[in-house]
């Protein structure tokens, strides 16, 4: 158990809908990262937040948004969902601002299925 | 953008034997980190080992070691004395020194044969 929690574990929804995925980092960690793992594209970095501020953006669609709250938990919002958004969404956390050698600890993931 | 290539979609090894998983990457940066992550059937991503680009010495963690060839942009993972619990998907990852982005390979599925 990494200490990173993600809810819900599974989510089934329909195209066009909006969902929110939640992540609580390890105690003491200030950074949260979001990743998407789909069958055809592997693991893709989406976005990184540090202490409430966005620090880096990866391949995140405009339909997706994220934020990190003062208590350091983070939410990933996915809107206008498409079939291709079906994937496993991981959250990871690290203690600092994402310095080069910092270890990221991954949560168990949220499996999203868009029908 | 940096790319990470794992050319072996699947590998198998006999229990107690040694296996090497390959990874190559493309970058123009001089400062970066490389990682191997393990993803067992539970889907949890677990850090196996990491290597600083500025270090010539290869990283080692118990039965896991890497062969880091910076000039060749190669970063292979060697698993010695393979155990049944090593069966998993293994991902090679590159962390950029600029922008803090992670780039992952497509993974190698390792089967351990009893």
mmCIF file of C-alpha atoms in Angstrom:
data_model
loop_
_atom_site.group_PDB
_atom_site.id
_atom_site.type_symbol
_atom_site.label_atom_id
_atom_site.label_comp_id
_atom_site.label_asym_id
_atom_site.label_seq_id
_atom_site.Cartn_x
_atom_site.Cartn_y
_atom_site.Cartn_z
ATOM 1 C CA UNK A 1 0.000 0.000 0.000
ATOM 2 C CA UNK A 2 1.584 3.245 -1.203
ATOM 3 C CA UNK A 3 -0.487 5.522 1.033
ATOM 4 C CA UNK A 4 -2.086 7.239 -1.964
ATOM 5 C CA UNK A 5 -5.839 6.763 -2.143
ATOM 6 C CA UNK A 6 -8.095 7.153 -5.130
ATOM 7 C CA UNK A 7 -11.855 7.095 -5.346
ATOM 8 C CA UNK A 8 -13.872 5.625 -6.850
ATOM 9 C CA UNK A 9 -12.172 2.384 -7.834
ATOM 10 C CA UNK A 10 -14.515 1.830 -10.738
ATOM 11 C CA UNK A 11 -16.723 4.187 -12.681
ATOM 12 C CA UNK A 12 -19.130 3.408 -15.503
ATOM 13 C CA UNK A 13 -20.786 6.247 -17.337
ATOM 14 C CA UNK A 14 -22.145 7.239 -20.715
ATOM 15 C CA UNK A 15 -20.737 9.334 -23.524
ATOM 16 C CA UNK A 16 -21.237 13.046 -23.063
ATOM 17 C CA UNK A 17 -21.263 12.819 -19.291
ATOM 18 C CA UNK A 18 -18.922 14.406 -16.753
ATOM 19 C CA UNK A 19 -17.116 12.638 -13.927
ATOM 20 C CA UNK A 20 -14.779 13.600 -11.109
ATOM 21 C CA UNK A 21 -11.946 11.433 -9.904
ATOM 22 C CA UNK A 22 -10.472 12.066 -6.511
ATOM 23 C CA UNK A 23 -6.989 11.539 -5.138
ATOM 24 C CA UNK A 24 -5.549 11.910 -1.657
ATOM 25 C CA UNK A 25 -1.746 11.991 -1.568
ATOM 26 C CA UNK A 26 0.437 10.330 1.038
ATOM 27 C CA UNK A 27 0.609 12.174 4.309
ATOM 28 C CA UNK A 28 3.201 14.940 3.952
ATOM 29 C CA UNK A 29 3.385 14.839 0.167
ATOM 30 C CA UNK A 30 2.809 18.166 -1.548
ATOM 31 C CA UNK A 31 2.800 17.082 -5.188
ATOM 32 C CA UNK A 32 0.093 15.242 -7.056
ATOM 33 C CA UNK A 33 0.412 13.850 -10.571
ATOM 34 C CA UNK A 34 -2.295 12.437 -12.819
ATOM 35 C CA UNK A 35 -1.747 9.760 -15.462
ATOM 36 C CA UNK A 36 -3.944 8.005 -17.969
ATOM 37 C CA UNK A 37 -3.281 4.388 -18.885
ATOM 38 C CA UNK A 38 -5.180 3.175 -21.907
ATOM 39 C CA UNK A 39 -4.699 -0.015 -23.870
ATOM 40 C CA UNK A 40 -3.527 1.637 -27.055
ATOM 41 C CA UNK A 41 -1.484 4.527 -25.664
ATOM 42 C CA UNK A 42 0.204 3.136 -22.607
ATOM 43 C CA UNK A 43 0.791 5.401 -19.634
ATOM 44 C CA UNK A 44 0.462 9.098 -20.374
ATOM 45 C CA UNK A 45 1.344 11.934 -18.024
ATOM 46 C CA UNK A 46 -1.529 14.408 -17.736
ATOM 47 C CA UNK A 47 -0.739 17.072 -15.168
ATOM 48 C CA UNK A 48 1.247 17.892 -12.025
ATOM 49 C CA UNK A 49 0.226 20.057 -9.087
ATOM 50 C CA UNK A 50 2.428 21.215 -6.266
ATOM 51 C CA UNK A 51 0.942 22.745 -3.133
ATOM 52 C CA UNK A 52 -2.127 23.901 -5.010
ATOM 53 C CA UNK A 53 -0.396 25.241 -8.091
ATOM 54 C CA UNK A 54 -0.117 23.702 -11.529
ATOM 55 C CA UNK A 55 3.535 22.863 -12.262
ATOM 56 C CA UNK A 56 3.550 20.853 -15.472
ATOM 57 C CA UNK A 57 1.148 19.796 -18.165
ATOM 58 C CA UNK A 58 1.374 16.765 -20.357
ATOM 59 C CA UNK A 59 -1.055 15.313 -22.846
ATOM 60 C CA UNK A 60 -4.176 16.561 -21.137
ATOM 61 C CA UNK A 61 -7.200 17.269 -23.283
ATOM 62 C CA UNK A 62 -9.079 20.557 -23.002
ATOM 63 C CA UNK A 63 -12.121 18.556 -21.869
ATOM 64 C CA UNK A 64 -10.132 17.512 -18.816
ATOM 65 C CA UNK A 65 -9.237 19.742 -15.907
ATOM 66 C CA UNK A 66 -7.712 19.252 -12.508
ATOM 67 C CA UNK A 67 -7.125 21.110 -9.306
ATOM 68 C CA UNK A 68 -5.426 20.625 -5.978
ATOM 69 C CA UNK A 69 -7.181 21.874 -2.902
ATOM 70 C CA UNK A 70 -5.756 23.465 0.269
ATOM 71 C CA UNK A 71 -5.897 20.102 2.054
ATOM 72 C CA UNK A 72 -3.741 18.809 -0.839
ATOM 73 C CA UNK A 73 -6.222 16.349 -2.235
ATOM 74 C CA UNK A 74 -6.747 16.621 -5.956
ATOM 75 C CA UNK A 75 -9.604 16.112 -8.353
ATOM 76 C CA UNK A 76 -9.499 15.308 -12.038
ATOM 77 C CA UNK A 77 -12.590 16.382 -13.927
ATOM 78 C CA UNK A 78 -13.411 14.716 -17.209
ATOM 79 C CA UNK A 79 -16.220 16.205 -19.277
ATOM 80 C CA UNK A 80 -17.991 15.492 -22.566
ATOM 81 C CA UNK A 81 -16.767 11.948 -22.195
ATOM 82 C CA UNK A 82 -15.989 9.881 -25.261
ATOM 83 C CA UNK A 83 -15.553 6.143 -25.686
ATOM 84 C CA UNK A 84 -11.827 6.687 -26.056
ATOM 85 C CA UNK A 85 -11.611 8.154 -22.571
ATOM 86 C CA UNK A 86 -12.102 4.693 -21.123
ATOM 87 C CA UNK A 87 -8.891 3.997 -19.263
ATOM 88 C CA UNK A 88 -7.228 3.497 -15.928
ATOM 89 C CA UNK A 89 -6.479 6.847 -14.306
ATOM 90 C CA UNK A 90 -3.635 6.936 -11.834
ATOM 91 C CA UNK A 91 -2.759 9.519 -9.286
ATOM 92 C CA UNK A 92 0.740 9.687 -7.832
ATOM 93 C CA UNK A 93 2.248 11.833 -5.131
ATOM 94 C CA UNK A 94 5.689 12.950 -4.073
ATOM 95 C CA UNK A 95 7.014 14.849 -1.119
ATOM 96 C CA UNK A 96 8.433 17.893 -2.865
ATOM 97 C CA UNK A 97 7.939 20.039 -5.918
ATOM 98 C CA UNK A 98 8.906 17.327 -8.319
ATOM 99 C CA UNK A 99 12.658 17.594 -8.213
ATOM 100 C CA UNK A 100 14.360 15.410 -10.720
ATOM 101 C CA UNK A 101 15.092 12.368 -8.639
ATOM 102 C CA UNK A 102 11.987 12.447 -6.513
ATOM 103 C CA UNK A 103 10.105 9.188 -6.184
ATOM 104 C CA UNK A 104 6.465 9.167 -7.145
ATOM 105 C CA UNK A 105 4.138 6.860 -5.272
ATOM 106 C CA UNK A 106 1.177 5.649 -7.243
ATOM 107 C CA UNK A 107 -2.359 5.077 -6.074
ATOM 108 C CA UNK A 108 -4.387 2.002 -7.053
ATOM 109 C CA UNK A 109 -6.085 3.825 -9.932
ATOM 110 C CA UNK A 110 -9.644 4.514 -10.995
ATOM 111 C CA UNK A 111 -10.958 2.413 -13.845
ATOM 112 C CA UNK A 112 -13.268 4.453 -16.045
ATOM 113 C CA UNK A 113 -15.530 2.816 -18.585
ATOM 114 C CA UNK A 114 -17.450 5.033 -20.973
ATOM 115 C CA UNK A 115 -20.331 3.294 -22.729
ATOM 116 C CA UNK B 1 9.223 15.321 -27.025
ATOM 117 C CA UNK B 2 11.216 12.560 -25.497
ATOM 118 C CA UNK B 3 10.316 9.005 -26.449
ATOM 119 C CA UNK B 4 10.851 5.806 -24.534
ATOM 120 C CA UNK B 5 10.929 2.518 -26.401
ATOM 121 C CA UNK B 6 10.515 -0.947 -24.985
ATOM 122 C CA UNK B 7 10.972 -3.291 -27.893
ATOM 123 C CA UNK B 8 9.978 -6.478 -26.054
ATOM 124 C CA UNK B 9 6.197 -6.619 -25.527
ATOM 125 C CA UNK B 10 6.541 -9.978 -23.761
ATOM 126 C CA UNK B 11 9.323 -11.875 -22.053
ATOM 127 C CA UNK B 12 9.482 -15.080 -20.079
ATOM 128 C CA UNK B 13 12.019 -16.495 -17.665
ATOM 129 C CA UNK B 14 12.402 -19.688 -15.683
ATOM 130 C CA UNK B 15 12.180 -19.317 -11.951
ATOM 131 C CA UNK B 16 15.617 -18.663 -10.406
ATOM 132 C CA UNK B 17 17.073 -17.609 -13.765
ATOM 133 C CA UNK B 18 18.096 -14.155 -14.926
ATOM 134 C CA UNK B 19 16.258 -11.982 -17.412
ATOM 135 C CA UNK B 20 17.046 -8.621 -18.985
ATOM 136 C CA UNK B 21 14.405 -6.170 -20.135
ATOM 137 C CA UNK B 22 15.408 -3.569 -22.712
ATOM 138 C CA UNK B 23 14.661 0.120 -22.847
ATOM 139 C CA UNK B 24 15.952 2.864 -25.092
ATOM 140 C CA UNK B 25 15.098 6.526 -25.050
ATOM 141 C CA UNK B 26 15.568 9.553 -27.188
ATOM 142 C CA UNK B 27 16.563 12.883 -25.698
ATOM 143 C CA UNK B 28 18.762 15.894 -26.281
ATOM 144 C CA UNK B 29 18.899 16.693 -22.574
ATOM 145 C CA UNK B 30 21.882 15.979 -20.374
ATOM 146 C CA UNK B 31 20.078 16.076 -17.046
ATOM 147 C CA UNK B 32 17.361 13.508 -16.439
ATOM 148 C CA UNK B 33 16.348 10.465 -14.445
ATOM 149 C CA UNK B 34 15.367 7.007 -15.568
ATOM 150 C CA UNK B 35 13.054 4.635 -13.751
ATOM 151 C CA UNK B 36 11.712 1.123 -13.916
ATOM 152 C CA UNK B 37 8.216 0.591 -12.564
ATOM 153 C CA UNK B 38 6.483 -2.737 -12.007
ATOM 154 C CA UNK B 39 2.750 -3.176 -12.473
ATOM 155 C CA UNK B 40 1.477 -6.519 -11.126
ATOM 156 C CA UNK B 41 -2.034 -7.816 -11.844
ATOM 157 C CA UNK B 42 -3.317 -5.618 -9.033
ATOM 158 C CA UNK B 43 -2.487 -2.698 -11.400
ATOM 159 C CA UNK B 44 -0.598 -0.848 -8.684
ATOM 160 C CA UNK B 45 2.495 0.928 -10.051
ATOM 161 C CA UNK B 46 5.530 0.105 -7.942
ATOM 162 C CA UNK B 47 8.924 1.738 -8.261
ATOM 163 C CA UNK B 48 11.618 -0.882 -8.849
ATOM 164 C CA UNK B 49 14.753 1.151 -9.426
ATOM 165 C CA UNK B 50 15.957 4.543 -10.604
ATOM 166 C CA UNK B 51 19.097 5.937 -12.184
ATOM 167 C CA UNK B 52 20.483 9.458 -12.261
ATOM 168 C CA UNK B 53 21.810 10.392 -15.692
ATOM 169 C CA UNK B 54 24.868 12.091 -14.231
ATOM 170 C CA UNK B 55 25.952 8.941 -12.412
ATOM 171 C CA UNK B 56 28.067 6.456 -14.311
ATOM 172 C CA UNK B 57 27.604 3.759 -11.707
ATOM 173 C CA UNK B 58 24.698 1.467 -12.417
ATOM 174 C CA UNK B 59 21.939 1.399 -9.803
ATOM 175 C CA UNK B 60 21.249 -1.807 -7.900
ATOM 176 C CA UNK B 61 18.376 -2.792 -5.631
ATOM 177 C CA UNK B 62 18.728 -6.339 -4.297
ATOM 178 C CA UNK B 63 17.984 -8.663 -7.227
ATOM 179 C CA UNK B 64 17.339 -5.772 -9.611
ATOM 180 C CA UNK B 65 20.073 -3.905 -11.410
ATOM 181 C CA UNK B 66 20.345 -1.700 -14.447
ATOM 182 C CA UNK B 67 22.777 -1.362 -17.301
ATOM 183 C CA UNK B 68 22.817 2.335 -18.094
ATOM 184 C CA UNK B 69 24.586 3.270 -21.300
ATOM 185 C CA UNK B 70 24.206 7.040 -21.612
ATOM 186 C CA UNK B 71 25.866 7.444 -24.987
ATOM 187 C CA UNK B 72 23.730 4.687 -26.457
ATOM 188 C CA UNK B 73 20.638 5.988 -24.611
ATOM 189 C CA UNK B 74 19.962 2.543 -23.276
ATOM 190 C CA UNK B 75 18.617 1.573 -19.862
ATOM 191 C CA UNK B 76 18.044 -2.144 -19.403
ATOM 192 C CA UNK B 77 16.768 -3.883 -16.282
ATOM 193 C CA UNK B 78 18.290 -7.143 -15.100
ATOM 194 C CA UNK B 79 16.341 -9.339 -12.719
ATOM 195 C CA UNK B 80 18.424 -12.033 -11.080
ATOM 196 C CA UNK B 81 17.126 -15.156 -9.358
ATOM 197 C CA UNK B 82 13.660 -14.532 -10.786
ATOM 198 C CA UNK B 83 10.743 -15.272 -8.500
ATOM 199 C CA UNK B 84 7.104 -15.977 -9.236
ATOM 200 C CA UNK B 85 6.218 -12.639 -7.669
ATOM 201 C CA UNK B 86 8.267 -10.852 -10.303
ATOM 202 C CA UNK B 87 5.633 -11.643 -12.905
ATOM 203 C CA UNK B 88 4.204 -8.288 -13.943
ATOM 204 C CA UNK B 89 4.225 -5.585 -16.566
ATOM 205 C CA UNK B 90 7.419 -3.554 -16.394
ATOM 206 C CA UNK B 91 7.536 0.044 -17.550
ATOM 207 C CA UNK B 92 10.617 2.070 -18.308
ATOM 208 C CA UNK B 93 10.187 5.795 -17.644
ATOM 209 C CA UNK B 94 12.138 8.943 -18.400
ATOM 210 C CA UNK B 95 11.852 12.056 -16.314
ATOM 211 C CA UNK B 96 12.821 15.279 -18.010
ATOM 212 C CA UNK B 97 14.991 17.806 -16.255
ATOM 213 C CA UNK B 98 12.832 20.504 -17.805
ATOM 214 C CA UNK B 99 9.143 20.658 -17.062
ATOM 215 C CA UNK B 100 9.093 17.695 -14.714
ATOM 216 C CA UNK B 101 7.314 15.530 -17.240
ATOM 217 C CA UNK B 102 7.401 11.764 -17.195
ATOM 218 C CA UNK B 103 7.494 9.691 -20.360
ATOM 219 C CA UNK B 104 6.707 5.994 -20.173
ATOM 220 C CA UNK B 105 7.449 3.133 -22.511
ATOM 221 C CA UNK B 106 4.699 0.785 -23.639
ATOM 222 C CA UNK B 107 5.730 -1.902 -21.196
ATOM 223 C CA UNK B 108 7.093 -5.441 -21.203
ATOM 224 C CA UNK B 109 4.963 -8.229 -19.821
ATOM 225 C CA UNK B 110 7.150 -10.639 -17.856
ATOM 226 C CA UNK B 111 6.065 -14.218 -17.209
ATOM 227 C CA UNK B 112 7.933 -16.315 -14.681
ATOM 228 C CA UNK B 113 7.751 -20.042 -15.379
ATOM 229 C CA UNK B 114 7.863 -22.323 -12.335
#
